[in-house]
Coordinates of C-alpha atoms in Angstrom, one line a residue:
M1 CA 0.0 0.0 0.0
N2 CA 1.2 3.5 -0.9
Q3 CA 2.3 5.2 2.4
A4 CA 3.7 8.4 0.8
H5 CA 3.2 11.7 2.6
L6 CA 2.7 15.1 1.1
D7 CA 3.7 18.6 2.2
L8 CA 1.2 21.3 1.3
V9 CA 2.4 25.0 1.3
F10 CA -0.2 27.7 1.1
L11 CA 1.2 31.1 0.2
W12 CA -1.4 33.8 0.6
H13 CA -0.2 37.0 -1.1
M14 CA -1.4 40.3 0.3
H15 CA -0.7 43.4 -1.7
Q16 CA -2.2 46.8 -2.5
P17 CA -0.3 49.5 -4.5
D18 CA 0.3 52.9 -2.8
F19 CA -3.0 54.6 -3.1
R20 CA -1.8 57.8 -1.5
D21 CA -1.3 61.1 -3.4
H22 CA 2.0 62.1 -1.7
A23 CA 1.5 65.7 -2.9
T24 CA -1.4 66.0 -0.4
G25 CA -1.1 62.9 1.8
E26 CA -4.7 62.0 0.9
Y27 CA -5.8 58.5 -0.1
V28 CA -7.2 58.3 -3.6
Q29 CA -8.8 54.9 -3.2
P30 CA -10.0 53.0 0.0
W31 CA -8.9 49.5 -0.9
V32 CA -6.2 49.1 1.7
Y33 CA -8.5 49.5 4.7
L34 CA -11.4 47.7 3.1
H35 CA -9.4 44.6 2.5
A36 CA -8.0 44.9 6.0
I37 CA -11.4 44.8 7.6
K38 CA -12.6 42.0 5.3
D39 CA -9.8 39.8 4.2
Y40 CA -6.7 40.3 6.3
T41 CA -8.9 39.9 9.5
D42 CA -10.7 36.8 8.2
M43 CA -7.5 35.1 7.0
A44 CA -5.9 35.7 10.4
A45 CA -8.9 34.4 12.2
H46 CA -9.0 31.1 10.3
L47 CA -5.4 30.5 11.1
E48 CA -6.0 31.3 14.8
N49 CA -9.0 28.9 14.8
H50 CA -7.0 26.1 13.3
P51 CA -3.7 25.7 15.2
G52 CA -2.8 22.5 13.2
V53 CA -2.6 24.5 10.0
K54 CA 0.6 26.3 8.9
A55 CA 0.9 28.8 6.0
V56 CA 3.1 31.4 4.4
L57 CA 1.7 34.9 4.6
N58 CA 3.2 37.5 2.2
F59 CA 2.8 41.2 2.9
T60 CA 4.4 43.7 0.6
P61 CA 6.3 46.6 2.2
V62 CA 4.1 49.1 0.4
L63 CA 1.0 47.5 1.9
L64 CA 2.5 47.5 5.4
D65 CA 3.4 51.1 5.0
Q66 CA -0.2 52.0 4.4
L67 CA -1.6 49.7 7.1
E68 CA 0.6 51.5 9.6
D69 CA -0.4 54.8 8.2
Y70 CA -4.1 53.9 8.7
A71 CA -3.4 52.8 12.3
D72 CA -1.7 56.2 12.8
Q73 CA -4.8 58.0 11.4
F74 CA -7.1 56.2 13.8
A75 CA -4.7 56.8 16.7
S76 CA -4.3 60.5 16.0
G77 CA -7.9 61.1 15.0
T78 CA -6.7 62.8 11.8
L79 CA -8.2 60.9 8.9
R80 CA -6.5 61.2 5.5
D81 CA -8.9 58.9 3.7
P82 CA -11.9 61.0 2.4
L83 CA -14.3 58.1 2.6
L84 CA -13.5 57.4 6.2
R85 CA -14.0 61.1 6.9
L86 CA -17.4 61.0 5.3
L87 CA -18.4 58.0 7.4
G88 CA -17.6 60.0 10.5
H89 CA -18.9 63.3 9.2
P90 CA -21.1 65.0 11.9
D91 CA -23.5 66.7 9.5
L92 CA -24.1 65.1 6.1
Y93 CA -26.5 67.9 5.2
R94 CA -23.5 70.1 4.7
L95 CA -21.7 67.9 2.1
D96 CA -20.7 69.7 -1.1
A97 CA -21.4 68.3 -4.5
S98 CA -18.0 66.5 -4.8
E99 CA -18.5 64.8 -1.5
R100 CA -22.0 63.6 -2.4
E101 CA -20.6 62.3 -5.7
M102 CA -17.9 60.4 -3.8
V103 CA -20.4 58.7 -1.6
L104 CA -22.7 57.8 -4.5
S105 CA -19.9 56.7 -6.9
R106 CA -17.9 54.6 -4.4
C107 CA -20.4 53.0 -2.0
F108 CA -21.8 50.5 -4.4
K109 CA -18.4 49.2 -5.4
A110 CA -18.7 45.7 -4.2
N111 CA -19.7 42.3 -5.5
H112 CA -23.5 42.9 -5.8
H113 CA -24.5 39.3 -5.7
K114 CA -22.5 38.4 -2.6
M115 CA -22.2 41.8 -0.8
V116 CA -25.3 43.9 -1.7
Q117 CA -28.2 41.6 -2.6
P118 CA -28.0 39.5 0.7
Y119 CA -28.9 42.6 2.7
P120 CA -32.5 43.9 2.0
A121 CA -31.8 47.4 3.3
Y122 CA -28.6 47.8 1.2
R123 CA -30.5 46.4 -1.8
R124 CA -33.2 49.0 -1.3
L125 CA -30.6 51.8 -1.3
W126 CA -29.3 50.4 -4.7
D127 CA -32.9 50.3 -6.1
F128 CA -33.5 53.9 -5.1
F129 CA -30.2 54.9 -6.7
V130 CA -31.1 53.2 -9.9
L131 CA -34.4 55.1 -10.0
T132 CA -32.6 58.4 -9.8
Q133 CA -30.6 57.5 -12.9
Q134 CA -33.8 57.1 -15.1
P135 CA -34.2 59.7 -17.9
G136 CA -36.7 62.4 -17.0
S137 CA -36.3 62.0 -13.2
A138 CA -35.1 64.7 -10.9
G139 CA -32.2 62.5 -10.3
E140 CA -29.8 62.4 -7.3
S141 CA -31.2 65.6 -5.8
Y142 CA -33.9 63.4 -4.2
L143 CA -31.3 61.5 -2.2
S144 CA -31.2 63.0 1.2
A145 CA -28.5 63.2 3.8
Q146 CA -30.1 60.3 5.6
Y147 CA -29.8 58.3 2.5
L148 CA -26.1 59.1 2.2
G149 CA -25.6 58.2 5.9
D150 CA -27.3 54.8 5.4
L151 CA -25.4 54.2 2.3
L152 CA -22.0 54.9 3.9
T153 CA -23.0 52.6 6.8
W154 CA -24.1 49.7 4.7
Y155 CA -21.1 49.9 2.4
H156 CA -18.8 49.5 5.3
L157 CA -20.9 46.8 7.0
A158 CA -20.9 44.8 3.8
W159 CA -17.1 45.0 3.6
L160 CA -16.6 43.6 7.1
G161 CA -15.1 40.1 7.3
E162 CA -17.4 37.3 8.2
T163 CA -15.4 36.6 11.4
V164 CA -15.7 40.2 12.4
R165 CA -19.5 40.3 12.0
R166 CA -19.7 37.0 14.1
R167 CA -17.4 38.4 16.9
D168 CA -18.2 42.1 17.4
P169 CA -21.7 42.9 18.8
V170 CA -21.7 46.3 17.1
V171 CA -22.3 44.6 13.7
P172 CA -25.6 42.7 14.4
Q173 CA -26.9 45.7 16.3
L174 CA -26.4 48.0 13.2
Q175 CA -27.7 45.3 10.8
A176 CA -30.8 44.9 12.9
K177 CA -31.4 48.6 12.9
A178 CA -31.1 48.5 9.1
Q179 CA -31.9 52.2 8.3
G180 CA -32.0 55.6 9.8
F181 CA -28.5 55.4 11.1
S182 CA -27.4 58.3 13.3
H183 CA -24.0 60.0 13.6
A184 CA -23.4 58.0 16.8
D185 CA -24.1 54.7 14.8
R186 CA -21.6 55.7 12.2
M187 CA -19.0 56.6 14.8
Q188 CA -19.5 53.2 16.4
L189 CA -18.8 51.6 13.0
L190 CA -15.8 53.9 12.4
E191 CA -14.3 52.9 15.8
L192 CA -14.8 49.2 14.9
I193 CA -13.0 49.8 11.6
G194 CA -10.1 51.5 13.5
R195 CA -9.8 48.6 15.9
E196 CA -9.7 46.0 13.1
V197 CA -7.3 47.8 10.9
S198 CA -4.9 48.6 13.8
G199 CA -5.1 45.0 15.0
V200 CA -4.2 43.3 11.7
M201 CA -0.4 43.1 11.8
P202 CA -0.2 42.4 15.6
R203 CA -2.3 39.3 15.0
Y204 CA 0.0 38.0 12.2
R205 CA 3.1 38.9 14.2
K206 CA 1.7 36.8 17.1
L207 CA 1.0 33.8 14.7
A208 CA 4.6 34.1 13.4
E209 CA 6.1 34.2 16.9
A210 CA 4.2 31.0 17.7
G211 CA 5.7 29.3 14.7
R212 CA 2.3 29.0 13.1
I213 CA 3.1 31.0 9.9
E214 CA 6.1 32.1 8.0
L215 CA 5.9 35.9 7.2
T216 CA 7.6 36.9 4.0
T217 CA 7.7 39.8 1.6
T218 CA 8.0 41.0 -1.9
P219 CA 10.6 43.5 -3.2
G220 CA 9.8 47.1 -2.3
H221 CA 6.9 48.6 -4.2
H222 CA 6.1 45.3 -6.1
P223 CA 8.0 46.0 -9.4
I224 CA 8.4 43.4 -12.2
G225 CA 12.1 42.8 -11.5
P226 CA 12.9 41.1 -14.8
L227 CA 11.6 44.1 -16.8
L228 CA 13.4 46.6 -14.7
I229 CA 16.7 44.8 -15.5
S230 CA 15.9 44.2 -19.2
F231 CA 12.9 44.6 -21.5
E232 CA 14.4 41.8 -23.6
S233 CA 13.5 39.4 -20.8
A234 CA 9.9 39.5 -22.1
R235 CA 11.1 37.9 -25.4
E236 CA 12.4 34.8 -23.6
A237 CA 8.9 33.3 -23.4
E238 CA 7.4 35.4 -26.3
P239 CA 10.1 36.0 -28.9
S240 CA 7.8 38.3 -31.0
M241 CA 6.8 40.6 -28.1
P242 CA 6.7 44.3 -29.1
L243 CA 8.9 46.3 -26.8
P244 CA 8.9 50.0 -25.7
K245 CA 10.8 52.6 -27.8
S246 CA 13.3 52.9 -24.9
Q247 CA 15.9 50.2 -25.2
Q248 CA 16.0 49.6 -21.5
Y249 CA 15.0 51.0 -18.1
P250 CA 17.9 53.3 -17.1
G251 CA 19.8 51.8 -14.2
G252 CA 17.3 49.0 -13.9
R253 CA 19.6 46.5 -12.2
T254 CA 20.4 49.0 -9.5
R255 CA 16.8 49.8 -9.0
A256 CA 15.8 46.1 -8.8
A257 CA 18.4 45.6 -6.1
A258 CA 17.2 48.6 -4.3
H259 CA 13.7 47.2 -4.1
I260 CA 15.0 43.9 -2.7
A261 CA 17.1 45.7 -0.1
A262 CA 14.2 47.9 0.9
A263 CA 12.0 44.8 1.5
S264 CA 14.7 43.2 3.6
R265 CA 15.0 46.3 5.7
S266 CA 11.3 46.6 6.1
H267 CA 10.9 43.0 7.2
T268 CA 13.8 43.3 9.7
A269 CA 12.4 46.4 11.2
R270 CA 8.9 45.1 11.5
F271 CA 9.5 41.4 12.4
G272 CA 12.9 41.3 14.0
G273 CA 14.9 39.7 11.2
P274 CA 15.3 39.5 7.4
P275 CA 12.9 37.2 5.5
R276 CA 14.2 33.8 4.6
G277 CA 12.5 34.0 1.2
M278 CA 10.5 36.3 -1.1
W279 CA 7.6 36.0 -3.4
P280 CA 8.7 38.1 -6.4
A281 CA 6.0 40.4 -7.6
E282 CA 3.6 38.3 -9.7
G283 CA 6.1 35.4 -9.4
A284 CA 8.0 37.2 -12.1
I285 CA 11.6 36.0 -12.4
S286 CA 14.6 35.9 -14.8
Q287 CA 18.1 34.6 -14.2
P288 CA 19.6 38.1 -13.6
F289 CA 16.8 38.9 -11.1
V290 CA 17.2 35.5 -9.4
D291 CA 20.9 36.4 -9.0
L292 CA 20.0 39.6 -7.3
L293 CA 17.5 37.9 -5.0
A294 CA 20.2 35.3 -4.0
E295 CA 22.8 38.0 -3.4
G296 CA 20.2 39.9 -1.3
G297 CA 20.0 36.9 1.1
C298 CA 17.0 35.1 -0.1
E299 CA 17.1 31.4 0.7
W300 CA 13.9 30.6 -1.3
I301 CA 11.7 32.1 -4.0
A302 CA 8.6 31.0 -5.7
S303 CA 7.1 31.4 -9.1
G304 CA 4.5 29.9 -11.5
E305 CA 4.2 26.5 -13.0
G306 CA 4.3 28.0 -16.5
V307 CA 7.8 29.4 -15.8
L308 CA 9.0 26.0 -14.8
V309 CA 7.4 24.3 -17.9
N310 CA 9.0 26.9 -20.2
S311 CA 12.4 26.4 -18.6
L312 CA 12.2 22.6 -18.8
R313 CA 11.2 22.8 -22.4
K314 CA 14.0 25.1 -23.3
G315 CA 15.9 23.7 -26.3
D316 CA 13.0 21.6 -27.3
A317 CA 13.6 19.2 -24.4
A318 CA 10.8 16.7 -23.7
L319 CA 8.7 17.6 -20.7
P320 CA 8.5 14.9 -18.0
A321 CA 5.2 13.8 -16.5
R322 CA 3.7 16.6 -14.4
A323 CA 3.9 14.7 -11.2
D324 CA 7.6 14.1 -11.8
Y325 CA 8.6 17.7 -12.3
L326 CA 6.2 19.9 -10.3
Y327 CA 6.2 18.7 -6.7
H328 CA 9.8 19.2 -5.5
P329 CA 12.1 22.1 -5.0
Y330 CA 14.7 23.3 -7.5
R331 CA 18.1 24.7 -7.0
L332 CA 18.4 27.9 -9.0
S333 CA 21.9 29.2 -9.8
G334 CA 22.4 32.6 -8.2
G335 CA 25.9 33.7 -9.2
R336 CA 28.0 33.9 -6.0
A337 CA 25.0 32.5 -4.0
A338 CA 22.1 30.1 -4.8
V339 CA 18.5 30.0 -4.0
T340 CA 15.8 27.2 -3.8
G341 CA 12.8 27.7 -6.1
F342 CA 9.3 26.3 -5.5
F343 CA 6.7 26.4 -8.3
R344 CA 3.0 26.9 -8.0
D345 CA 0.5 24.2 -8.8
D346 CA -1.5 26.4 -11.2
R347 CA -4.5 24.1 -11.4
L348 CA -5.1 23.8 -7.6
S349 CA -4.4 27.5 -7.0
D350 CA -6.9 28.5 -9.7
L351 CA -9.5 26.1 -8.4
I352 CA -9.5 28.1 -5.1
G353 CA -9.1 31.5 -6.9
F354 CA -11.8 31.0 -9.5
E355 CA -13.9 27.9 -9.3
Y356 CA -14.7 26.9 -5.8
S357 CA -16.6 30.1 -5.1
K358 CA -19.4 28.5 -7.2
W359 CA -19.4 25.3 -5.2
H360 CA -20.8 24.4 -1.8
G361 CA -18.0 24.7 0.8
K362 CA -18.0 21.0 1.8
D363 CA -18.1 19.9 -1.8
A364 CA -15.2 22.2 -2.7
T365 CA -13.1 21.0 0.2
A366 CA -13.8 17.4 -0.6
H367 CA -12.7 18.0 -4.2
F368 CA -9.5 19.8 -3.2
I369 CA -8.6 17.0 -0.7
G370 CA -9.3 14.5 -3.4
E371 CA -7.0 16.2 -5.8
L372 CA -4.2 16.1 -3.2
E373 CA -4.9 12.4 -2.5
A374 CA -4.6 11.7 -6.2
I375 CA -1.2 13.3 -6.2
L376 CA -0.3 11.1 -3.2
E377 CA -1.5 7.9 -4.9
A378 CA 0.4 8.6 -8.1
N379 CA 3.6 8.9 -6.1
T380 CA 4.9 5.3 -6.5
E381 CA 8.4 6.1 -5.5
G382 CA 7.5 7.3 -2.0
A383 CA 9.5 10.5 -2.0
R384 CA 7.9 13.3 0.0
Q385 CA 6.3 15.8 -2.4
V386 CA 5.8 19.5 -1.9
V387 CA 2.6 21.0 -3.4
S388 CA 2.7 24.8 -3.6
V389 CA -0.7 26.5 -3.7
I390 CA -0.1 30.2 -4.2
L391 CA -2.6 32.9 -4.8
D392 CA -4.0 36.3 -3.9
G393 CA -5.2 36.2 -0.3
E394 CA -7.6 39.1 -0.6
N395 CA -9.5 39.4 -3.9
A396 CA -11.0 35.9 -4.3
W397 CA -13.1 35.8 -1.2
E398 CA -15.8 38.4 -2.1
Y399 CA -16.9 35.9 -4.8
Y400 CA -17.6 33.2 -2.2
P401 CA -20.6 33.1 0.0
Y402 CA -19.8 34.7 3.4
N403 CA -16.4 35.7 2.3
A404 CA -15.3 32.0 2.0
Y405 CA -15.9 31.5 5.7
Y406 CA -17.4 28.0 5.4
F407 CA -14.9 26.9 2.7
L408 CA -11.8 28.0 4.6
D409 CA -13.0 26.7 7.9
E410 CA -13.9 23.3 6.4
L411 CA -10.7 23.1 4.4
Y412 CA -8.4 23.9 7.3
A413 CA -10.3 21.4 9.6
R414 CA -10.0 18.6 7.0
L415 CA -6.3 19.3 6.5
E416 CA -5.6 19.3 10.3
A417 CA -7.1 15.9 10.6
H418 CA -5.5 14.3 7.5
P419 CA -3.0 11.6 8.3
R420 CA -0.9 12.0 5.2
I421 CA -1.0 15.6 4.3
R422 CA 1.0 18.1 6.3
T423 CA 0.6 21.9 5.9
C424 CA 4.0 23.6 6.3
T425 CA 6.0 26.6 5.1
F426 CA 8.8 27.0 2.6
A427 CA 11.2 27.6 5.5
D428 CA 10.1 24.2 7.0
C429 CA 11.0 22.6 3.7
L430 CA 14.5 24.1 3.8
D431 CA 15.0 23.1 7.4
A432 CA 14.1 19.5 6.5
H433 CA 17.0 19.6 4.1
R434 CA 14.8 18.6 1.2
Q435 CA 16.9 17.8 -1.9
A436 CA 16.6 20.4 -4.6
T437 CA 16.9 19.4 -8.2
P438 CA 19.2 21.7 -10.3
L439 CA 17.3 23.7 -12.9
P440 CA 19.7 23.9 -15.9
S441 CA 18.3 27.1 -17.3
L442 CA 15.6 29.6 -16.5
V443 CA 13.2 31.2 -19.0
A444 CA 11.9 34.6 -17.7
G445 CA 8.2 34.7 -17.0
S446 CA 5.6 35.1 -14.3
W447 CA 2.7 33.1 -12.8
V448 CA 0.4 34.6 -15.4
Y449 CA 0.6 32.5 -18.6
G450 CA 4.2 31.8 -17.8
N451 CA 5.3 35.1 -19.6
L452 CA 5.5 38.8 -18.9
A453 CA 2.8 40.0 -21.4
T454 CA 0.6 41.3 -18.6
W455 CA 3.0 44.2 -18.0
I456 CA 4.6 44.9 -21.4
G457 CA 4.0 44.4 -25.1
S458 CA 0.7 46.3 -25.9
A459 CA 0.8 49.9 -27.2
D460 CA -0.4 51.4 -23.9
K461 CA 1.8 49.3 -21.6
N462 CA 4.8 50.2 -23.7
R463 CA 3.9 53.9 -23.7
A464 CA 3.7 53.7 -19.9
W465 CA 7.2 52.3 -19.8
D466 CA 8.5 55.0 -22.1
L467 CA 7.0 57.7 -19.8
L468 CA 8.6 56.0 -16.8
C469 CA 12.0 55.7 -18.6
A470 CA 11.9 59.4 -19.4
A471 CA 11.1 60.2 -15.8
K472 CA 14.0 58.0 -14.6
Q473 CA 16.4 59.8 -17.0
S474 CA 15.4 63.1 -15.5
F475 CA 15.8 61.6 -12.0
D476 CA 19.3 60.5 -12.8
L477 CA 20.4 63.8 -14.2
V478 CA 19.0 65.8 -11.2
A479 CA 20.4 63.3 -8.7
A480 CA 23.8 63.6 -10.3
S481 CA 23.7 67.4 -10.3
G482 CA 23.7 67.7 -6.5
R483 CA 20.8 70.2 -6.7
L484 CA 18.7 68.3 -4.2
T485 CA 19.3 68.1 -0.5
A486 CA 19.6 64.6 1.0
E487 CA 16.0 64.8 2.3
E488 CA 14.7 66.0 -1.1
L489 CA 16.5 63.2 -2.9
A490 CA 15.1 60.6 -0.5
L491 CA 11.6 61.9 -1.2
A492 CA 12.2 61.7 -4.9
T493 CA 13.7 58.2 -4.7
G494 CA 10.6 57.0 -2.8
Q495 CA 8.3 58.5 -5.4
L496 CA 10.3 56.9 -8.1
A497 CA 9.9 53.5 -6.4
D498 CA 6.1 54.1 -6.3
C499 CA 6.1 54.8 -10.1
E500 CA 8.0 51.5 -10.7
A501 CA 5.2 49.3 -9.2
S502 CA 3.8 46.6 -11.4
D503 CA 0.2 47.6 -10.7
W504 CA 0.0 50.4 -13.3
F505 CA 1.1 48.1 -16.1
W506 CA -1.2 45.3 -14.9
W507 CA -4.3 47.5 -15.5
F508 CA -3.3 49.1 -18.8
G509 CA -4.9 47.2 -21.7
D510 CA -8.1 47.1 -23.7
Y511 CA -9.2 43.9 -22.0
N512 CA -9.7 45.5 -18.5
P513 CA -12.9 47.4 -17.4
G514 CA -12.7 51.0 -18.5
S515 CA -13.8 52.5 -15.2
V516 CA -11.0 50.7 -13.3
V517 CA -8.4 51.4 -16.0
A518 CA -9.3 55.1 -15.7
Q519 CA -8.6 55.2 -12.0
F520 CA -5.1 53.5 -12.3
D521 CA -4.3 55.6 -15.4
Q522 CA -5.0 58.8 -13.6
L523 CA -3.1 57.7 -10.5
F524 CA 0.0 56.6 -12.5
R525 CA 0.2 60.0 -14.3
L526 CA -0.4 61.8 -11.0
K527 CA 2.5 59.9 -9.4
L528 CA 4.8 60.7 -12.3
A529 CA 3.8 64.3 -12.2
H530 CA 4.6 64.5 -8.5
L531 CA 8.0 62.9 -9.2
Y532 CA 8.9 65.7 -11.6
R533 CA 7.8 68.3 -9.0
L534 CA 10.0 66.7 -6.4
L535 CA 12.8 66.9 -8.9
K536 CA 12.0 70.7 -9.3
L537 CA 11.3 70.1 -13.0
P538 CA 8.3 71.2 -15.1
V539 CA 5.7 68.4 -15.6
P540 CA 5.8 67.2 -19.2
T541 CA 2.6 67.9 -21.1
E542 CA 2.6 64.2 -22.2
L543 CA 1.3 63.4 -18.7
D544 CA -1.9 65.2 -19.6
V545 CA -2.7 62.5 -22.2
V546 CA -4.5 59.4 -21.1
V547 CA -2.3 56.3 -21.4
S548 CA -5.0 53.6 -21.5
R549 CA -8.8 53.6 -21.6
G550 CA -9.6 49.9 -21.2
G551 CA -13.1 48.8 -22.2
G552 CA -13.1 45.1 -21.8
Q553 CA -14.8 42.9 -19.3
T554 CA -12.5 40.4 -17.5
E555 CA -13.1 37.8 -14.9
M556 CA -13.3 39.2 -11.3
H557 CA -13.1 42.7 -12.9
G558 CA -9.4 42.2 -13.7
A559 CA -8.2 42.0 -10.1
M560 CA -7.1 38.4 -10.5
R561 CA -6.1 36.3 -13.5
R562 CA -5.9 32.6 -14.2
A563 CA -2.5 31.2 -14.8
S564 CA -3.4 30.0 -18.2

C-alpha cells in the first residue's frame, strides 16, 4: 500500500499599491482599509482557529506602510482617507457636490451578488439609486443626507469580514437597525474599523512568533524585476513581443536591487529579522533577477508553473510527466549564491481562486482534498512531495458566500485531521534539508501565462514604460547634479519606487474594465507628475494625455487572472 506523505504549502499573497497622493497625503482609493477589515482579518482568524494548519503569509512593504499609516490615522484622529472622513462626518446635510458624488460613486463598489443583494436594506438603497438614474427623473437631488448616511454605513458593513461580524456585537446591532443610522451609529462603526485595521499586523506577528506561519515579503513597491533589468527578458517566453521605444529602463539592475534591499530592511524592522524567502511580484523571475535575490540573502523564492514548464522545455527538451517535475524544489543558480525555487500548482491554485466560489463549501473542500490524495496515490516512489498553492489572499473571497468562511473553515479542519497531508512553510522545507533538483536554465516569466505579457507588449503598456523611462532619465540627471538636499533626494527616490510598481502596467490594456483602468491611469500619471515636481522640473505635457482607456470585461473585474 502506498504510504507516501505530502507537504502542502499555502502562500497567501497580500498586496495593494500605494493609493496615496503624496503631494497631499490623501488616499485616492480606499482598498487598503477595506481589504484589511474584510480579508486580512478573516485570514488571520481562520489560522487562529485552526492551530494545526501552517501557511506562508506574504505582505508587501508598500501595503504594510499603508496599514501602519491607517493605524496612525485612527490613533491621532486625523483621517487622510476621504471616505472614512465622510463615514464620520457629523452633518451630512453640509456635504458639497463633490463629497456627495464620492459617496454615490464609491459606496456600491462591491460584488453585488454576494455583498449587496443579501442585505435587503442595502439592496433598497441600490434600487433607489437606480431610479434616480432614469431619464426624466429629478435624479440624485432626491437622495437625502439620511440616504447618504445609510449608504455609507451599509457599504462598510458589507465590507466587514465574516469573522468580524460574528465576533463584534456592534455589527448585528447595526444590521438589525437596518436604516435611519445616526451619527453615533456611524461613529461606532468607524471605531470598529479602526480597531480591526490597527489589529491586523499584531495578529499575524503573534502567529509568526508562535511558529504557526512564515511571514515573508516582496521586493519594495512590487515591481516586475525582470523588466526593470531588461525589456528583452519579455522575449524569452514570447520572442515576437513588441517592446517600448526605450531600449531599457535606465539603471534598472540597481533599482531592482534597491527594491530587494528595501524589502529586507522593512521586514527586519517590523518582524525582528530578514525574510528567509521572497515572493517576487507576480512570481516574475529571470536569471539576472534571481541572481539579485540570492545576493540579497533570499534562501527561497517561488514562481508559477508556467515558468518551470518553459524552462524545462528550453531547447525543445521533452517535458516529463507533471507529477515528476512539479512537486519538488529546484536549485536555481544565483551567481555567488544560490536559492531554492518552488513552483506553484496552477490548477489547484486556480480552483481556489476562480472555481470553488461557485461550489458548496463542503463539496469544494472534498474535491480539493481528493486532488491532493490523487497526487499522493500517483507517487509510487514514496519521496515526500511539496505541493505549492499560491494565490491572492484578498481578492478571491468576495466571490464566495460569506467571504469564504465555510470553505476555509472546512478546508483547514480537514487538513488538520488528514494523516498523510502536512501543511507547512517553505522555511520548513528548507529546514528539513529537502533535496533540490538543479534547474539547468531559466526562462523569464511570471505566474500569469508563464510570460511577462501582462505588463509589457501592448501599445499602452509600452507607452507607460516610455513615460517611466523618461522620468527616470530626469531623475538620474537631477540626482547627479547635486541640486537636491539629502532629504529632497530621499523623497524623490521614494516617489520613483512608487512609479515603478507593477500595478499600473497590470491594469493598462483594452481587456480591462474602462472604469478601473481610468482610476489607475490617472493615479499613474499623477504619481509621475509629482516625481517631476519633487525633482523641481516642469511636468511634461505628455502626462496630460490618457495612457490607457480599457473597455473590456474580465473575470473578477481584472483584479485576478488565471495562470493559463
